[in-house]
Short mmCIF file of C-alpha atoms in Angstrom, two decimals:
data_model
loop_
_atom_site.label_atom_id
_atom_site.label_comp_id
_atom_site.label_asym_id
_atom_site.label_seq_id
_atom_site.Cartn_x
_atom_site.Cartn_y
_atom_site.Cartn_z
CA MET A 1 -137.83 47.31 65.78
CA TYR A 2 -135.15 44.79 64.97
CA LEU A 3 -132.00 46.00 63.28
CA PHE A 4 -129.13 43.75 62.26
CA GLN A 5 -125.69 44.96 61.25
CA THR A 6 -123.59 42.35 59.59
CA ALA A 7 -120.63 43.83 58.69
CA GLY A 8 -107.57 11.60 55.71
CA MET A 9 -107.24 9.64 53.95
CA SER A 10 -110.87 9.34 53.10
CA SER A 11 -111.52 5.64 52.73
CA LEU A 12 -107.90 5.62 51.75
CA SER A 13 -108.34 8.53 49.19
CA SER A 14 -109.69 11.40 48.79
CA PHE A 15 -129.97 44.71 56.83
CA ALA A 16 -131.65 46.14 57.08
CA GLY A 17 -134.90 45.52 58.87
CA VAL A 18 -136.44 42.09 59.26
CA SER A 19 -140.01 41.55 60.26
CA THR A 20 -139.58 38.92 62.95
CA ALA A 21 -137.46 38.74 66.02
CA PRO A 22 -134.42 36.47 66.05
CA SER A 23 -135.00 33.12 67.72
CA LEU A 24 -133.59 33.28 71.22
CA ASN A 25 -132.51 29.67 71.20
CA ARG A 26 -129.94 30.48 68.54
CA ALA A 27 -128.39 33.34 70.39
CA SER A 28 -125.28 32.90 72.45
CA PHE A 29 -123.56 35.44 74.58
CA PRO A 30 -119.79 34.91 74.59
CA SER A 31 -118.28 34.71 78.06
CA ARG A 32 -114.66 34.77 76.97
CA PRO A 33 -112.70 37.55 75.33
CA THR A 34 -112.09 37.27 71.63
CA SER A 35 -108.86 39.14 71.49
CA HIS A 36 -107.31 36.41 69.36
CA PHE A 37 -109.58 37.42 66.50
CA PRO A 38 -110.06 41.18 66.24
CA PHE A 39 -112.22 40.67 63.17
CA HIS A 40 -114.82 38.66 65.11
CA SER A 41 -116.78 41.81 65.69
CA ILE A 42 -117.26 42.04 61.96
CA SER A 43 -117.58 38.52 60.67
CA ARG A 44 -118.74 36.29 63.50
CA TYR A 45 -121.36 38.40 65.20
CA SER A 46 -124.48 40.27 64.21
CA PHE A 47 -125.56 43.14 66.41
CA CYS A 48 -129.16 43.18 67.51
CA ARG A 49 -130.97 46.20 68.93
CA ILE A 50 -134.34 45.35 70.38
CA GLY A 51 -136.88 48.00 71.30
CA VAL A 52 -139.02 47.04 74.28
CA LYS A 53 -142.05 49.00 75.35
CA CYS A 54 -143.72 48.16 78.65
CA SER A 55 -147.47 48.40 79.28
CA TYR A 56 -149.59 47.60 82.30
CA ALA A 57 -152.99 46.00 82.60
CA GLU A 58 -153.93 47.47 85.96
CA ALA A 59 -156.50 50.21 85.78
CA SER A 60 -154.66 52.18 88.42
CA VAL A 61 -151.53 52.46 86.31
CA LYS A 62 -151.67 54.94 83.49
CA GLU A 63 -149.40 54.29 80.54
CA ASP A 64 -147.19 57.16 79.56
CA SER A 65 -147.51 57.45 75.81
CA ASP A 66 -144.28 59.42 75.66
CA SER A 67 -142.23 56.81 77.51
CA SER A 68 -139.14 55.68 75.63
CA ALA A 69 -138.48 52.15 74.48
CA ILE A 70 -135.74 50.23 76.25
CA ASP A 71 -132.83 49.33 74.00
CA ILE A 72 -131.30 45.92 74.59
CA VAL A 73 -128.09 45.32 72.66
CA ALA A 74 -126.78 41.76 72.37
CA ASP A 75 -124.25 39.90 70.27
CA ILE A 76 -125.77 37.05 68.28
CA LYS A 77 -123.16 34.61 67.07
CA THR A 78 -123.56 33.35 63.53
CA GLU A 79 -121.46 30.81 61.66
CA ARG A 80 -120.85 30.63 57.94
CA VAL A 81 -118.61 27.80 56.79
CA VAL A 82 -117.00 27.25 53.41
CA VAL A 83 -116.30 23.57 52.70
CA LEU A 84 -113.75 22.88 49.98
CA GLY A 85 -114.61 19.57 48.34
CA GLY A 86 -118.05 19.66 49.92
CA SER A 87 -119.62 17.25 47.44
CA GLY A 88 -117.13 14.47 48.23
CA PHE A 89 -117.34 11.64 50.75
CA VAL A 90 -116.01 13.53 53.77
CA GLY A 91 -117.06 16.97 52.54
CA SER A 92 -120.72 16.03 52.15
CA ALA A 93 -120.79 14.57 55.67
CA ILE A 94 -119.39 17.87 56.98
CA CYS A 95 -121.99 19.88 55.05
CA LYS A 96 -124.78 17.66 56.38
CA ALA A 97 -123.57 17.93 59.99
CA ALA A 98 -123.17 21.70 59.72
CA VAL A 99 -126.70 22.13 58.37
CA SER A 100 -128.05 20.01 61.24
CA LYS A 101 -126.42 22.45 63.68
CA GLY A 102 -127.94 25.50 62.02
CA ILE A 103 -124.70 26.59 60.37
CA GLU A 104 -124.79 28.31 56.99
CA VAL A 105 -122.79 26.26 54.49
CA ILE A 106 -121.16 27.02 51.16
CA SER A 107 -119.50 24.22 49.21
CA LEU A 108 -116.88 24.75 46.54
CA SER A 109 -115.97 21.71 44.46
CA ARG A 110 -115.30 20.77 40.87
CA SER A 111 -118.45 18.64 40.70
CA GLY A 112 -120.77 21.16 42.32
CA ARG A 113 -124.14 20.06 43.67
CA PRO A 114 -124.50 16.30 44.34
CA THR A 115 -126.70 14.37 41.94
CA TYR A 116 -128.70 12.70 44.71
CA SER A 117 -131.48 14.47 46.60
CA SER A 118 -131.81 14.97 50.33
CA SER A 119 -133.34 17.63 52.55
CA TRP A 120 -129.97 18.91 53.77
CA VAL A 121 -128.66 19.23 50.20
CA ASP A 122 -131.20 21.97 49.52
CA GLN A 123 -129.87 23.98 52.46
CA VAL A 124 -126.30 24.21 51.14
CA THR A 125 -125.08 26.79 48.62
CA TRP A 126 -123.28 24.72 46.00
CA MET A 127 -120.61 26.37 43.90
CA THR A 128 -118.70 24.72 41.07
CA GLY A 129 -115.04 25.59 40.73
CA ASP A 130 -111.39 24.75 41.17
CA VAL A 131 -109.44 26.32 44.03
CA PHE A 132 -106.61 27.19 41.63
CA TYR A 133 -108.96 29.35 39.57
CA ALA A 134 -111.66 30.23 42.11
CA ASN A 135 -113.11 33.71 42.34
CA TRP A 136 -112.69 33.96 46.09
CA ASP A 137 -114.65 37.22 46.16
CA GLU A 138 -117.76 35.13 45.53
CA VAL A 139 -116.88 32.40 48.02
CA LEU A 140 -115.19 33.73 51.14
CA PRO A 141 -116.73 37.06 52.22
CA GLY A 142 -118.60 36.67 55.51
CA ALA A 143 -117.23 33.20 56.24
CA THR A 144 -116.20 32.37 59.80
CA ALA A 145 -114.28 29.21 58.89
CA VAL A 146 -112.93 27.34 55.90
CA VAL A 147 -112.78 23.54 55.92
CA SER A 148 -110.63 21.75 53.36
CA THR A 149 -111.17 18.10 52.48
CA LEU A 150 -108.95 18.37 49.40
CA GLY A 151 -106.75 15.36 48.73
CA GLY A 152 -106.28 12.36 46.49
CA PHE A 153 -104.00 9.84 44.86
CA GLY A 154 -102.20 9.84 41.52
CA THR A 155 -98.70 10.48 40.27
CA GLU A 156 -96.20 12.16 42.57
CA GLU A 157 -96.80 15.46 40.82
CA GLN A 158 -100.58 15.11 41.03
CA MET A 159 -100.49 14.25 44.75
CA GLN A 160 -98.19 17.16 45.53
CA ARG A 161 -100.54 19.47 43.67
CA ILE A 162 -103.89 18.36 45.14
CA ASN A 163 -102.73 17.42 48.67
CA GLY A 164 -100.24 20.24 49.06
CA GLU A 165 -100.46 23.15 46.64
CA ALA A 166 -104.27 23.24 46.43
CA ASN A 167 -104.50 23.50 50.20
CA VAL A 168 -101.73 26.09 50.40
CA VAL A 169 -103.59 28.26 47.87
CA SER A 170 -106.77 27.89 49.92
CA VAL A 171 -105.11 28.76 53.23
CA THR A 172 -103.52 31.84 51.69
CA ALA A 173 -106.84 33.00 50.25
CA ALA A 174 -108.63 32.47 53.57
CA LYS A 175 -105.98 34.41 55.42
CA ASP A 176 -106.08 37.27 52.90
CA PHE A 177 -109.84 37.55 53.39
CA GLY A 178 -109.48 37.59 57.16
CA ILE A 179 -111.26 34.30 57.79
CA PRO A 180 -110.80 33.53 61.52
CA LYS A 181 -110.29 29.77 61.28
CA PHE A 182 -109.02 27.14 58.86
CA ILE A 183 -109.66 23.41 59.34
CA LEU A 184 -107.73 20.83 57.34
CA ILE A 185 -108.61 17.16 56.94
CA SER A 186 -105.16 15.58 56.78
CA VAL A 187 -104.05 11.98 57.34
CA HIS A 188 -102.59 9.73 60.05
CA ASP A 189 -98.97 8.74 59.37
CA TYR A 190 -99.56 5.08 60.29
CA ASN A 191 -96.20 4.98 62.04
CA LEU A 192 -94.59 4.42 58.64
CA PRO A 193 -90.83 4.59 58.07
CA SER A 194 -89.65 7.99 56.87
CA PHE A 195 -88.80 6.76 53.37
CA LEU A 196 -92.45 5.78 52.85
CA LEU A 197 -93.66 9.11 54.18
CA SER A 198 -91.68 10.82 51.43
CA SER A 199 -94.35 10.03 48.85
CA GLY A 200 -96.29 12.89 47.32
CA TYR A 201 -99.43 12.00 49.25
CA PHE A 202 -97.87 12.45 52.68
CA THR A 203 -95.46 15.26 51.82
CA GLY A 204 -98.30 17.19 50.22
CA LYS A 205 -100.48 16.77 53.30
CA ARG A 206 -97.69 17.79 55.65
CA LYS A 207 -96.93 20.84 53.53
CA ALA A 208 -100.59 21.84 53.85
CA GLU A 209 -100.46 21.27 57.61
CA SER A 210 -97.45 23.53 57.95
CA GLU A 211 -99.23 26.27 56.03
CA VAL A 212 -102.32 26.04 58.24
CA LEU A 213 -100.36 26.07 61.50
CA SER A 214 -98.06 28.90 60.42
CA LYS A 215 -100.83 31.20 59.19
CA TYR A 216 -103.29 30.20 61.92
CA PRO A 217 -101.13 29.45 64.97
CA THR A 218 -103.95 29.93 67.50
CA SER A 219 -106.97 28.92 65.44
CA GLY A 220 -105.80 26.46 62.78
CA VAL A 221 -107.05 22.89 63.08
CA VAL A 222 -105.49 19.78 61.56
CA LEU A 223 -107.41 16.51 61.85
CA ARG A 224 -105.43 13.33 61.17
CA PRO A 225 -107.88 10.47 60.71
CA GLY A 226 -106.94 7.05 59.41
CA PHE A 227 -109.29 4.86 57.41
CA ILE A 228 -112.63 6.69 57.22
CA TYR A 229 -115.69 4.52 56.82
CA GLY A 230 -119.29 5.21 55.96
CA LYS A 231 -121.54 4.92 52.94
CA ARG A 232 -119.59 6.35 50.05
CA ARG A 233 -121.25 7.25 46.75
CA VAL A 234 -119.25 6.58 43.59
CA ASP A 235 -120.78 7.06 40.13
CA GLY A 236 -124.29 6.63 41.48
CA PHE A 237 -123.45 3.54 43.52
CA GLU A 238 -123.21 3.38 47.30
CA ILE A 239 -120.21 1.55 48.73
CA PRO A 240 -120.90 0.45 52.34
CA LEU A 241 -117.43 0.96 53.81
CA ASP A 242 -119.04 0.80 57.24
CA LEU A 243 -119.50 -2.96 56.83
CA VAL A 244 -115.73 -3.24 57.13
CA GLY A 245 -114.78 -0.21 59.17
CA GLU A 246 -117.30 -0.44 62.00
CA PRO A 247 -116.60 -4.07 63.02
CA LEU A 248 -112.86 -3.46 62.71
CA GLU A 249 -113.10 -0.40 64.95
CA ARG A 250 -114.92 -2.45 67.60
CA LEU A 251 -112.41 -5.30 67.34
CA LEU A 252 -109.42 -3.01 67.78
CA ARG A 253 -111.08 -1.30 70.74
CA ALA A 254 -111.75 -4.66 72.39
CA THR A 255 -108.17 -5.88 71.88
CA GLU A 256 -106.44 -2.59 72.60
CA ASN A 257 -104.74 -3.80 75.79
CA PHE A 258 -103.18 -6.71 73.92
CA THR A 259 -102.09 -4.83 70.81
CA LYS A 260 -100.73 -1.73 72.53
CA PRO A 261 -97.19 -3.14 72.97
CA LEU A 262 -97.01 -3.54 69.18
CA SER A 263 -97.80 0.09 68.45
CA SER A 264 -94.14 1.14 68.47
CA LEU A 265 -93.26 -1.16 65.57
CA PRO A 266 -92.73 0.60 62.21
CA GLY A 267 -95.85 0.48 60.11
CA SER A 268 -97.86 -1.17 62.88
CA ASP A 269 -100.69 1.33 62.54
CA LEU A 270 -101.46 -0.01 59.09
CA PHE A 271 -103.13 -2.82 61.05
CA LEU A 272 -103.67 -1.27 64.49
CA ALA A 273 -104.84 2.28 63.80
CA SER A 274 -108.55 2.48 64.50
CA PRO A 275 -110.90 3.24 61.62
CA ILE A 276 -113.17 6.20 62.20
CA SER A 277 -116.69 6.99 61.09
CA VAL A 278 -117.12 9.78 58.54
CA ASP A 279 -119.81 11.15 60.86
CA ASP A 280 -117.27 11.42 63.70
CA VAL A 281 -114.89 13.33 61.44
CA ALA A 282 -117.71 15.67 60.46
CA LEU A 283 -118.75 16.26 64.08
CA ALA A 284 -115.15 16.96 65.08
CA VAL A 285 -115.11 19.64 62.38
CA ILE A 286 -118.29 21.15 63.83
CA ASN A 287 -116.63 21.20 67.25
CA ALA A 288 -113.69 23.03 65.71
CA VAL A 289 -115.99 25.57 64.05
CA LEU A 290 -117.89 26.34 67.25
CA ASP A 291 -115.08 26.21 69.82
CA ASP A 292 -112.46 28.96 69.65
CA ASP A 293 -110.26 26.99 72.08
CA PHE A 294 -110.09 24.08 69.64
CA PHE A 295 -106.91 24.33 67.56
CA GLY A 296 -103.76 22.36 66.77
CA ILE A 297 -103.20 18.80 65.52
CA PHE A 298 -105.66 16.06 66.49
CA THR A 299 -105.07 12.31 66.41
CA ILE A 300 -107.66 9.63 65.66
CA GLU A 301 -108.70 9.23 69.30
CA GLN A 302 -108.80 12.99 69.83
CA ILE A 303 -111.05 13.35 66.78
CA LYS A 304 -113.47 10.84 68.31
CA GLU A 305 -113.42 12.71 71.63
CA ALA A 306 -114.12 15.99 69.87
CA ALA A 307 -117.01 14.42 67.97
CA ALA A 308 -118.55 13.09 71.17
CA LYS A 309 -118.80 16.63 72.57
CA VAL A 310 -121.24 17.74 69.87
CA SER A 311 -122.90 14.43 68.94
CA VAL A 312 -125.93 15.03 71.15
#
C-alpha cells in the first residue's frame, strides 16, 4: 500500500492511492533541520507510508498469516517551480534545466507556450497571463520556489514598471502564498557611475532586489549576471549570441591577470565583465532551488561556480 499526503540583463534585455511505488532514486532524506521554513512539511515534502510484508522460502519456516506489515515512513522531497517569463530567452533555459532535473515546472508569461517544439516543452505547464492581473490561486499553490526573469527596456516609466513593480507584485504574492523561496534574475552594475545607475532599468532591478531580500532574508536569491549569451529565438529566428559571448568569455578569462588592475575604473566592466552562458544562469537557478543554504546576492563568477555544482 502506498499512500501519499501532499498537503540580467538577458543579452542586454530582457492522493490518494497510486498503483506503483515511488522511484527510490528520486527520494532524498534531509539531514539538516528545516526550521527556517516551517511550511516545508506541507509544501516541499510528500509523506510516504510503505507496507512491507516478509515471507520465507525455507520449508522449515512457517509464515504467520496474521503477521503485521512493517510501516516505513519517509520524507520524499518534491520540487515545484513557477517561472515568471518562462517562455523568454532566460526563462525557457531555466524551464528546460528544471525539467532535466526532474523538477515540476509551471511557466507564467504573456506569450504562453513557445511556438517551437521540443521534448522538454511538453513537460512544462504553460500559463498565459500578466503578473499584474494574474490569478495567483491557479499558479502558486504547491510551489516550492518562484523564479522571476521579468525585465526589459523602454521608457523610464516602462522600465520601472517591468523591472521593479512587476517583480515587487510577484514577490508579495509568493510571500502571501507561503512559497519558501524566491529567485530573481537581476543585473550586474558594470561598475557604472551612480548617475548612470539612476536609470529606470537599474533602479527597477534594485527595487526588486530589495523586496526579495527583505521578504526572504534567509532564502531569497538574487543573481546578477552580465551579458547572457546563447541561442536566442526572436520572431521565429534564432540569434546565435554564443558566437560573440563564448569567445569573449574565453578571452577575458585568459587575460584576467592583465586586466584586473583596470577593474576599479568607473564603467570598466562594460568591457571587462565576463559574459555568461544562459545555461550557466539556468543551472545556478537549479542550484538555488535545490539547496536551502543558497541565498543572498551572487556575482557573475559566483553564478558560474553555482552552475558547476549541478552541471553533471
